[in-house]
Amino acid sequence: MLRYVTTNPGKVREAERYLRDGSVERLDFDYPEIQAAELGPIAAQGAREAYRHAGGPVLVDDAGLFVEGLDGFPGPYSSYVEETLGIERVHDIAADLDDRRAAFRCVLGYCDGDGFAASPDPIDRGDRDAAAAAGPNGEGKPADEGESADVLPVKLFEGYVPGRIVAPRGEGGFGYDPIFEHDGETFAEMDTDRKNAVSHRGRALEKFAEWYADR
Ligand code: ITT
Ligand code: NA
């Protein structure tokens, strides 16, 4: 049984369309999230936390809205900014910009514990010590998710959709959907199937579902 681990019912509604063969269950667990400038490491670490909690295969979904004219803000901080500023104020800030282009990104992290703790290779060990010496975020070293022998491997799947920030329209979706326009419609004006057909989450889920079916 695969568990799609999220506290967000909007994500579940969209993911169900890809994962509805009965072998997936939702797990409402708020796994601890690290702070990072990129979604990949957040999803990877979240998948490990969720796997440890669930004790079986898990899929986690880390997503965010990246506004071009704000250097990608709120990006990985989208959830915090939605709760604090709110989406109307994000729109107001973007309305003052010349460049209102934005993108949604989604990274899915899958972890099932496979491939863990196999080779106590001395070279891996050296790398790991170097990474530890570099500090908790591995400063000065690129994130190499899943390469060291003592870290649970995670498989990542990414999706992206371009659009622009507009005044809120539409009743559907969740989060920033009313202020994100793609192809003349906001995501909140689209039904779930239409949003999935173009969205960051739909793209990432499609890649995951394909890989999962032939693994
Ligand atoms: P979980 O971590 O429990 O899955 P969450 O809502 O906190 O739920 P994230 O940490 O990934 O999820 O935060 C994502 C933020 O970006 C959050 O504010 C969402 O509302 C927003 N977001 C993500 N995908 C979105 C989408 O498809 N449409 C609108 N907003 C989205
Ligand atoms: Na979260």
PDB file of C-alpha atoms and ligand atoms in Angstrom:
ATOM      1  CA  MET A   1       0.000   0.000   0.000  1.00  0.00           C
ATOM      2  CA  LEU A   2       1.348   3.408  -1.046  1.00  0.00           C
ATOM      3  CA  ARG A   3       0.468   6.387   1.145  1.00  0.00           C
ATOM      4  CA  TYR A   4       0.132   9.898  -0.266  1.00  0.00           C
ATOM      5  CA  VAL A   5       1.115  11.932   2.780  1.00  0.00           C
ATOM      6  CA  THR A   6      -0.301  15.446   3.033  1.00  0.00           C
ATOM      7  CA  THR A   7      -2.418  17.672   5.255  1.00  0.00           C
ATOM      8  CA  ASN A   8      -3.836  19.430   2.165  1.00  0.00           C
ATOM      9  CA  PRO A   9      -7.189  18.105   0.851  1.00  0.00           C
ATOM     10  CA  GLY A  10      -6.790  20.147  -2.372  1.00  0.00           C
ATOM     11  CA  LYS A  11      -3.662  18.178  -3.271  1.00  0.00           C
ATOM     12  CA  VAL A  12      -5.464  14.901  -2.561  1.00  0.00           C
ATOM     13  CA  ARG A  13      -8.370  15.791  -4.874  1.00  0.00           C
ATOM     14  CA  GLU A  14      -5.922  16.314  -7.729  1.00  0.00           C
ATOM     15  CA  ALA A  15      -3.676  13.338  -6.972  1.00  0.00           C
ATOM     16  CA  GLU A  16      -6.628  10.927  -6.792  1.00  0.00           C
ATOM     17  CA  ARG A  17      -7.073  11.156 -10.548  1.00  0.00           C
ATOM     18  CA  TYR A  18      -3.640   9.593 -11.034  1.00  0.00           C
ATOM     19  CA  LEU A  19      -3.545   7.240  -8.072  1.00  0.00           C
ATOM     20  CA  ARG A  20      -7.057   5.848  -8.014  1.00  0.00           C
ATOM     21  CA  ASP A  21      -6.355   2.199  -8.735  1.00  0.00           C
ATOM     22  CA  GLY A  22      -7.069   1.391  -5.081  1.00  0.00           C
ATOM     23  CA  SER A  23      -3.437   0.857  -4.135  1.00  0.00           C
ATOM     24  CA  VAL A  24      -3.053   4.377  -2.676  1.00  0.00           C
ATOM     25  CA  GLU A  25      -4.344   5.721   0.587  1.00  0.00           C
ATOM     26  CA  ARG A  26      -4.182   9.240   1.947  1.00  0.00           C
ATOM     27  CA  LEU A  27      -2.251   9.721   5.179  1.00  0.00           C
ATOM     28  CA  ASP A  28      -2.941  13.033   6.911  1.00  0.00           C
ATOM     29  CA  PHE A  29       0.401  13.545   8.650  1.00  0.00           C
ATOM     30  CA  ASP A  30       2.202  16.859   9.091  1.00  0.00           C
ATOM     31  CA  TYR A  31       5.801  15.676   8.661  1.00  0.00           C
ATOM     32  CA  PRO A  32       8.501  18.111   9.829  1.00  0.00           C
ATOM     33  CA  GLU A  33       9.660  20.281   6.920  1.00  0.00           C
ATOM     34  CA  ILE A  34      13.201  21.585   6.620  1.00  0.00           C
ATOM     35  CA  GLN A  35      13.810  25.132   5.354  1.00  0.00           C
ATOM     36  CA  ALA A  36      15.604  25.275   2.036  1.00  0.00           C
ATOM     37  CA  ALA A  37      15.762  27.498  -1.022  1.00  0.00           C
ATOM     38  CA  GLU A  38      14.709  24.632  -3.319  1.00  0.00           C
ATOM     39  CA  LEU A  39      11.733  22.266  -3.232  1.00  0.00           C
ATOM     40  CA  GLY A  40      13.798  19.112  -3.997  1.00  0.00           C
ATOM     41  CA  PRO A  41      15.615  18.797  -0.652  1.00  0.00           C
ATOM     42  CA  ILE A  42      12.395  19.656   1.226  1.00  0.00           C
ATOM     43  CA  ALA A  43      10.474  16.899  -0.579  1.00  0.00           C
ATOM     44  CA  ALA A  44      13.340  14.418  -0.128  1.00  0.00           C
ATOM     45  CA  GLN A  45      13.681  15.008   3.597  1.00  0.00           C
ATOM     46  CA  GLY A  46       9.876  15.057   3.972  1.00  0.00           C
ATOM     47  CA  ALA A  47       9.608  11.686   2.214  1.00  0.00           C
ATOM     48  CA  ARG A  48      12.130  10.199   4.677  1.00  0.00           C
ATOM     49  CA  GLU A  49      10.232  11.597   7.669  1.00  0.00           C
ATOM     50  CA  ALA A  50       6.923  10.352   6.264  1.00  0.00           C
ATOM     51  CA  TYR A  51       8.416   6.913   5.520  1.00  0.00           C
ATOM     52  CA  ARG A  52       9.696   6.601   9.079  1.00  0.00           C
ATOM     53  CA  HIS A  53       6.270   7.576  10.388  1.00  0.00           C
ATOM     54  CA  ALA A  54       4.225   5.370   8.013  1.00  0.00           C
ATOM     55  CA  GLY A  55       6.571   2.368   8.071  1.00  0.00           C
ATOM     56  CA  GLY A  56       5.866   1.710   4.381  1.00  0.00           C
ATOM     57  CA  PRO A  57       6.025   3.308   0.922  1.00  0.00           C
ATOM     58  CA  VAL A  58       5.111   7.003   0.839  1.00  0.00           C
ATOM     59  CA  LEU A  59       4.707   9.845  -1.632  1.00  0.00           C
ATOM     60  CA  VAL A  60       4.977  13.453  -0.425  1.00  0.00           C
ATOM     61  CA  ASP A  61       4.216  16.605  -2.427  1.00  0.00           C
ATOM     62  CA  ASP A  62       6.088  19.865  -1.926  1.00  0.00           C
ATOM     63  CA  ALA A  63       4.885  22.736  -4.073  1.00  0.00           C
ATOM     64  CA  GLY A  64       5.025  26.497  -4.358  1.00  0.00           C
ATOM     65  CA  LEU A  65       4.354  29.635  -6.380  1.00  0.00           C
ATOM     66  CA  PHE A  66       7.433  31.382  -7.812  1.00  0.00           C
ATOM     67  CA  VAL A  67       6.912  35.015  -8.918  1.00  0.00           C
ATOM     68  CA  GLU A  68       9.523  36.073 -11.482  1.00  0.00           C
ATOM     69  CA  GLY A  69       9.561  39.770 -10.570  1.00  0.00           C
ATOM     70  CA  LEU A  70      10.105  38.838  -6.907  1.00  0.00           C
ATOM     71  CA  ASP A  71      13.067  36.563  -7.624  1.00  0.00           C
ATOM     72  CA  GLY A  72      10.925  33.473  -7.067  1.00  0.00           C
ATOM     73  CA  PHE A  73       9.255  34.567  -3.831  1.00  0.00           C
ATOM     74  CA  PRO A  74       7.277  33.048  -2.115  1.00  0.00           C
ATOM     75  CA  GLY A  75       8.603  29.760  -3.599  1.00  0.00           C
ATOM     76  CA  PRO A  76       9.399  27.279  -0.830  1.00  0.00           C
ATOM     77  CA  TYR A  77       7.779  29.660   1.672  1.00  0.00           C
ATOM     78  CA  SER A  78       4.416  29.648  -0.138  1.00  0.00           C
ATOM     79  CA  SER A  79       2.523  27.910   2.640  1.00  0.00           C
ATOM     80  CA  TYR A  80       3.808  30.311   5.320  1.00  0.00           C
ATOM     81  CA  VAL A  81       3.124  33.348   3.126  1.00  0.00           C
ATOM     82  CA  GLU A  82      -0.401  32.139   2.320  1.00  0.00           C
ATOM     83  CA  GLU A  83      -1.109  31.861   6.055  1.00  0.00           C
ATOM     84  CA  THR A  84       0.491  35.185   7.001  1.00  0.00           C
ATOM     85  CA  LEU A  85       0.099  37.686   4.115  1.00  0.00           C
ATOM     86  CA  GLY A  86      -2.652  35.823   2.275  1.00  0.00           C
ATOM     87  CA  ILE A  87      -3.044  35.498  -1.479  1.00  0.00           C
ATOM     88  CA  GLU A  88      -4.720  38.892  -2.002  1.00  0.00           C
ATOM     89  CA  ARG A  89      -1.667  40.667  -0.645  1.00  0.00           C
ATOM     90  CA  VAL A  90       0.630  38.542  -2.765  1.00  0.00           C
ATOM     91  CA  HIS A  91      -1.452  39.726  -5.717  1.00  0.00           C
ATOM     92  CA  ASP A  92      -1.215  43.373  -4.528  1.00  0.00           C
ATOM     93  CA  ILE A  93       2.572  43.142  -4.302  1.00  0.00           C
ATOM     94  CA  ALA A  94       2.817  41.549  -7.759  1.00  0.00           C
ATOM     95  CA  ALA A  95       0.419  44.162  -9.219  1.00  0.00           C
ATOM     96  CA  ASP A  96       3.108  46.816  -8.657  1.00  0.00           C
ATOM     97  CA  LEU A  97       5.622  44.877 -10.740  1.00  0.00           C
ATOM     98  CA  ASP A  98       6.334  45.238 -14.448  1.00  0.00           C
ATOM     99  CA  ASP A  99       6.914  41.512 -14.664  1.00  0.00           C
ATOM    100  CA  ARG A 100       3.963  39.517 -13.325  1.00  0.00           C
ATOM    101  CA  ARG A 101       5.043  36.209 -14.772  1.00  0.00           C
ATOM    102  CA  ALA A 102       5.026  33.364 -12.277  1.00  0.00           C
ATOM    103  CA  ALA A 103       5.223  29.595 -12.164  1.00  0.00           C
ATOM    104  CA  PHE A 104       3.958  26.830  -9.951  1.00  0.00           C
ATOM    105  CA  ARG A 105       6.399  24.048  -9.201  1.00  0.00           C
ATOM    106  CA  CYS A 106       5.746  20.691  -7.580  1.00  0.00           C
ATOM    107  CA  VAL A 107       8.245  18.073  -6.442  1.00  0.00           C
ATOM    108  CA  LEU A 108       6.984  14.641  -5.448  1.00  0.00           C
ATOM    109  CA  GLY A 109       9.239  12.537  -3.230  1.00  0.00           C
ATOM    110  CA  TYR A 110       8.817   8.750  -3.141  1.00  0.00           C
ATOM    111  CA  CYS A 111      10.486   6.625  -0.469  1.00  0.00           C
ATOM    112  CA  ASP A 112       9.976   2.926   0.200  1.00  0.00           C
ATOM    113  CA  GLY A 113      13.184   2.160   2.110  1.00  0.00           C
ATOM    114  CA  ASP A 114      14.567   0.092  -0.794  1.00  0.00           C
ATOM    115  CA  GLY A 115      18.270   0.316  -1.435  1.00  0.00           C
ATOM    116  CA  PHE A 116      18.934   1.517   2.093  1.00  0.00           C
ATOM    117  CA  ALA A 117      22.025   0.601   4.138  1.00  0.00           C
ATOM    118  CA  ALA A 118      23.494  -1.654   1.462  1.00  0.00           C
ATOM    119  CA  SER A 119      27.161  -0.827   0.845  1.00  0.00           C
ATOM    120  CA  PRO A 120      29.385   0.418   3.681  1.00  0.00           C
ATOM    121  CA  ASP A 121      31.832   1.568   1.026  1.00  0.00           C
ATOM    122  CA  PRO A 122      34.807   3.483   2.507  1.00  0.00           C
ATOM    123  CA  ILE A 123      34.513   6.090  -0.263  1.00  0.00           C
ATOM    124  CA  ASP A 124      30.856   6.727   0.610  1.00  0.00           C
ATOM    125  CA  ARG A 125      31.866   6.961   4.231  1.00  0.00           C
ATOM    126  CA  GLY A 126      34.482   9.622   3.443  1.00  0.00           C
ATOM    127  CA  ASP A 127      31.911  11.607   1.507  1.00  0.00           C
ATOM    128  CA  ARG A 128      29.488  11.358   4.340  1.00  0.00           C
ATOM    129  CA  ASP A 129      32.027  12.608   6.865  1.00  0.00           C
ATOM    130  CA  ALA A 130      32.891  15.500   4.569  1.00  0.00           C
ATOM    131  CA  ALA A 131      29.191  16.315   4.267  1.00  0.00           C
ATOM    132  CA  ALA A 132      28.794  16.191   8.047  1.00  0.00           C
ATOM    133  CA  ALA A 133      31.807  18.474   8.496  1.00  0.00           C
ATOM    134  CA  ALA A 134      30.270  20.923   6.043  1.00  0.00           C
ATOM    135  CA  GLY A 135      27.360  21.492   8.443  1.00  0.00           C
ATOM    136  CA  PRO A 136      23.747  20.378   8.582  1.00  0.00           C
ATOM    137  CA  ASN A 137      22.861  21.902   5.222  1.00  0.00           C
ATOM    138  CA  GLY A 138      26.032  20.654   3.566  1.00  0.00           C
ATOM    139  CA  GLU A 139      27.137  24.225   2.841  1.00  0.00           C
ATOM    140  CA  GLY A 140      29.586  24.376  -0.011  1.00  0.00           C
ATOM    141  CA  LYS A 141      28.463  21.015  -1.323  1.00  0.00           C
ATOM    142  CA  PRO A 142      25.640  20.467  -3.815  1.00  0.00           C
ATOM    143  CA  ALA A 143      22.624  18.526  -2.493  1.00  0.00           C
ATOM    144  CA  ASP A 144      23.158  14.900  -3.540  1.00  0.00           C
ATOM    145  CA  GLU A 145      19.943  13.371  -2.332  1.00  0.00           C
ATOM    146  CA  GLY A 146      20.098   9.670  -1.697  1.00  0.00           C
ATOM    147  CA  GLU A 147      23.734   9.028  -2.575  1.00  0.00           C
ATOM    148  CA  SER A 148      25.215   8.385   0.830  1.00  0.00           C
ATOM    149  CA  ALA A 149      24.803   4.884   2.310  1.00  0.00           C
ATOM    150  CA  ASP A 150      23.207   6.047   5.570  1.00  0.00           C
ATOM    151  CA  VAL A 151      20.515   8.217   4.011  1.00  0.00           C
ATOM    152  CA  LEU A 152      17.223   6.697   2.884  1.00  0.00           C
ATOM    153  CA  PRO A 153      17.039   6.969  -0.917  1.00  0.00           C
ATOM    154  CA  VAL A 154      14.239   9.098  -2.329  1.00  0.00           C
ATOM    155  CA  LYS A 155      13.073   9.307  -5.935  1.00  0.00           C
ATOM    156  CA  LEU A 156      11.972  12.804  -7.026  1.00  0.00           C
ATOM    157  CA  PHE A 157       9.498  13.812  -9.778  1.00  0.00           C
ATOM    158  CA  GLU A 158       9.078  17.445 -10.805  1.00  0.00           C
ATOM    159  CA  GLY A 159       6.390  19.402 -12.563  1.00  0.00           C
ATOM    160  CA  TYR A 160       6.228  23.043 -13.656  1.00  0.00           C
ATOM    161  CA  VAL A 161       3.628  25.348 -15.178  1.00  0.00           C
ATOM    162  CA  PRO A 162       4.123  28.949 -16.314  1.00  0.00           C
ATOM    163  CA  GLY A 163       1.492  31.651 -15.899  1.00  0.00           C
ATOM    164  CA  ARG A 164       0.989  35.119 -14.475  1.00  0.00           C
ATOM    165  CA  ILE A 165      -0.398  36.801 -11.381  1.00  0.00           C
ATOM    166  CA  VAL A 166      -3.837  38.380 -11.837  1.00  0.00           C
ATOM    167  CA  ALA A 167      -6.603  39.771  -9.577  1.00  0.00           C
ATOM    168  CA  PRO A 168      -8.456  36.849  -7.934  1.00  0.00           C
ATOM    169  CA  ARG A 169     -11.017  35.014 -10.111  1.00  0.00           C
ATOM    170  CA  GLY A 170     -12.816  31.708  -9.703  1.00  0.00           C
ATOM    171  CA  GLU A 171     -14.089  29.510  -6.920  1.00  0.00           C
ATOM    172  CA  GLY A 172     -12.342  26.173  -7.529  1.00  0.00           C
ATOM    173  CA  GLY A 173      -8.969  24.769  -6.530  1.00  0.00           C
ATOM    174  CA  PHE A 174      -7.116  25.907  -3.432  1.00  0.00           C
ATOM    175  CA  GLY A 175      -4.284  28.121  -2.234  1.00  0.00           C
ATOM    176  CA  TYR A 176      -3.033  30.590  -4.838  1.00  0.00           C
ATOM    177  CA  ASP A 177      -5.252  29.222  -7.631  1.00  0.00           C
ATOM    178  CA  PRO A 178      -7.491  32.355  -7.876  1.00  0.00           C
ATOM    179  CA  ILE A 179      -4.502  34.648  -8.640  1.00  0.00           C
ATOM    180  CA  PHE A 180      -2.660  32.318 -11.052  1.00  0.00           C
ATOM    181  CA  GLU A 181      -3.673  32.591 -14.697  1.00  0.00           C
ATOM    182  CA  HIS A 182      -2.606  30.104 -17.349  1.00  0.00           C
ATOM    183  CA  ASP A 183      -3.865  30.303 -20.920  1.00  0.00           C
ATOM    184  CA  GLY A 184      -6.520  32.923 -20.143  1.00  0.00           C
ATOM    185  CA  GLU A 185      -8.065  31.121 -17.147  1.00  0.00           C
ATOM    186  CA  THR A 186      -7.115  31.116 -13.493  1.00  0.00           C
ATOM    187  CA  PHE A 187      -6.549  27.713 -11.918  1.00  0.00           C
ATOM    188  CA  ALA A 188      -9.574  28.479  -9.706  1.00  0.00           C
ATOM    189  CA  GLU A 189     -11.718  28.803 -12.864  1.00  0.00           C
ATOM    190  CA  MET A 190     -10.702  25.342 -14.068  1.00  0.00           C
ATOM    191  CA  ASP A 191     -12.227  22.063 -12.908  1.00  0.00           C
ATOM    192  CA  THR A 192      -9.890  19.443 -11.455  1.00  0.00           C
ATOM    193  CA  ASP A 193      -9.362  17.556 -14.727  1.00  0.00           C
ATOM    194  CA  ARG A 194      -8.557  20.713 -16.676  1.00  0.00           C
ATOM    195  CA  LYS A 195      -6.149  21.936 -13.981  1.00  0.00           C
ATOM    196  CA  ASN A 196      -4.479  18.511 -13.828  1.00  0.00           C
ATOM    197  CA  ALA A 197      -4.021  18.509 -17.598  1.00  0.00           C
ATOM    198  CA  VAL A 198      -1.726  21.556 -17.394  1.00  0.00           C
ATOM    199  CA  SER A 199      -0.618  21.897 -13.781  1.00  0.00           C
ATOM    200  CA  HIS A 200       2.689  21.401 -12.001  1.00  0.00           C
ATOM    201  CA  ARG A 201       1.102  18.663  -9.838  1.00  0.00           C
ATOM    202  CA  GLY A 202      -0.487  16.940 -12.842  1.00  0.00           C
ATOM    203  CA  ARG A 203       2.873  16.867 -14.664  1.00  0.00           C
ATOM    204  CA  ALA A 204       4.735  15.507 -11.634  1.00  0.00           C
ATOM    205  CA  LEU A 205       2.016  12.917 -10.923  1.00  0.00           C
ATOM    206  CA  GLU A 206       2.039  11.777 -14.534  1.00  0.00           C
ATOM    207  CA  LYS A 207       5.792  11.152 -14.363  1.00  0.00           C
ATOM    208  CA  PHE A 208       5.443   9.391 -11.031  1.00  0.00           C
ATOM    209  CA  ALA A 209       2.504   7.210 -12.155  1.00  0.00           C
ATOM    210  CA  GLU A 210       4.401   6.111 -15.265  1.00  0.00           C
ATOM    211  CA  TRP A 211       7.508   5.200 -13.284  1.00  0.00           C
ATOM    212  CA  TYR A 212       5.479   3.520 -10.525  1.00  0.00           C
ATOM    213  CA  ALA A 213       3.576   1.343 -13.001  1.00  0.00           C
ATOM    214  CA  ASP A 214       6.777  -0.084 -14.580  1.00  0.00           C
ATOM    215  CA  ARG A 215       9.085  -0.208 -11.631  1.00  0.00           C
TER     216      ARG A 215
HETATM  217  P1  ITT B   1       1.433  19.415   3.015  1.00  0.00           P
HETATM  218  O1  ITT B   1       2.833  19.934   3.214  1.00  0.00           O
HETATM  219  O2  ITT B   1       0.834  18.796   4.226  1.00  0.00           O
HETATM  220  O3  ITT B   1       1.332  18.528   1.788  1.00  0.00           O
HETATM  221  P2  ITT B   1       0.860  22.219   2.417  1.00  0.00           P
HETATM  222  O4  ITT B   1      -0.377  22.886   1.910  1.00  0.00           O
HETATM  223  O5  ITT B   1       1.549  22.794   3.606  1.00  0.00           O
HETATM  224  O6  ITT B   1       0.465  20.679   2.662  1.00  0.00           O
HETATM  225  P3  ITT B   1       3.286  22.762   0.906  1.00  0.00           P
HETATM  226  O7  ITT B   1       4.151  22.728   2.095  1.00  0.00           O
HETATM  227  O8  ITT B   1       3.752  22.056  -0.342  1.00  0.00           O
HETATM  228  O9  ITT B   1       1.854  22.129   1.200  1.00  0.00           O
HETATM  229  O10 ITT B   1       2.947  24.270   0.576  1.00  0.00           O
HETATM  230  C1  ITT B   1       2.513  24.599  -0.672  1.00  0.00           C
HETATM  231  C2  ITT B   1       1.951  26.003  -0.687  1.00  0.00           C
HETATM  232  O11 ITT B   1       1.731  26.360  -2.051  1.00  0.00           O
HETATM  233  C3  ITT B   1       0.588  26.103  -0.006  1.00  0.00           C
HETATM  234  O12 ITT B   1       0.413  27.446   0.428  1.00  0.00           O
HETATM  235  C4  ITT B   1      -0.384  25.812  -1.129  1.00  0.00           C
HETATM  236  O13 ITT B   1      -1.648  26.408  -0.950  1.00  0.00           O
HETATM  237  C5  ITT B   1       0.357  26.387  -2.327  1.00  0.00           C
HETATM  238  N1  ITT B   1       0.105  25.526  -3.486  1.00  0.00           N
HETATM  239  C6  ITT B   1       0.708  24.366  -3.804  1.00  0.00           C
HETATM  240  N2  ITT B   1       0.157  23.812  -4.886  1.00  0.00           N
HETATM  241  C7  ITT B   1      -0.823  24.653  -5.255  1.00  0.00           C
HETATM  242  C8  ITT B   1      -1.771  24.631  -6.282  1.00  0.00           C
HETATM  243  O14 ITT B   1      -1.860  23.613  -7.120  1.00  0.00           O
HETATM  244  N3  ITT B   1      -2.609  25.652  -6.370  1.00  0.00           N
HETATM  245  C9  ITT B   1      -2.573  26.683  -5.508  1.00  0.00           C
HETATM  246  N4  ITT B   1      -1.715  26.773  -4.490  1.00  0.00           N
HETATM  247  C10 ITT B   1      -0.842  25.763  -4.374  1.00  0.00           C
HETATM  248 NA    NA B   2       3.684  21.561   4.272  1.00  0.00          NA
END
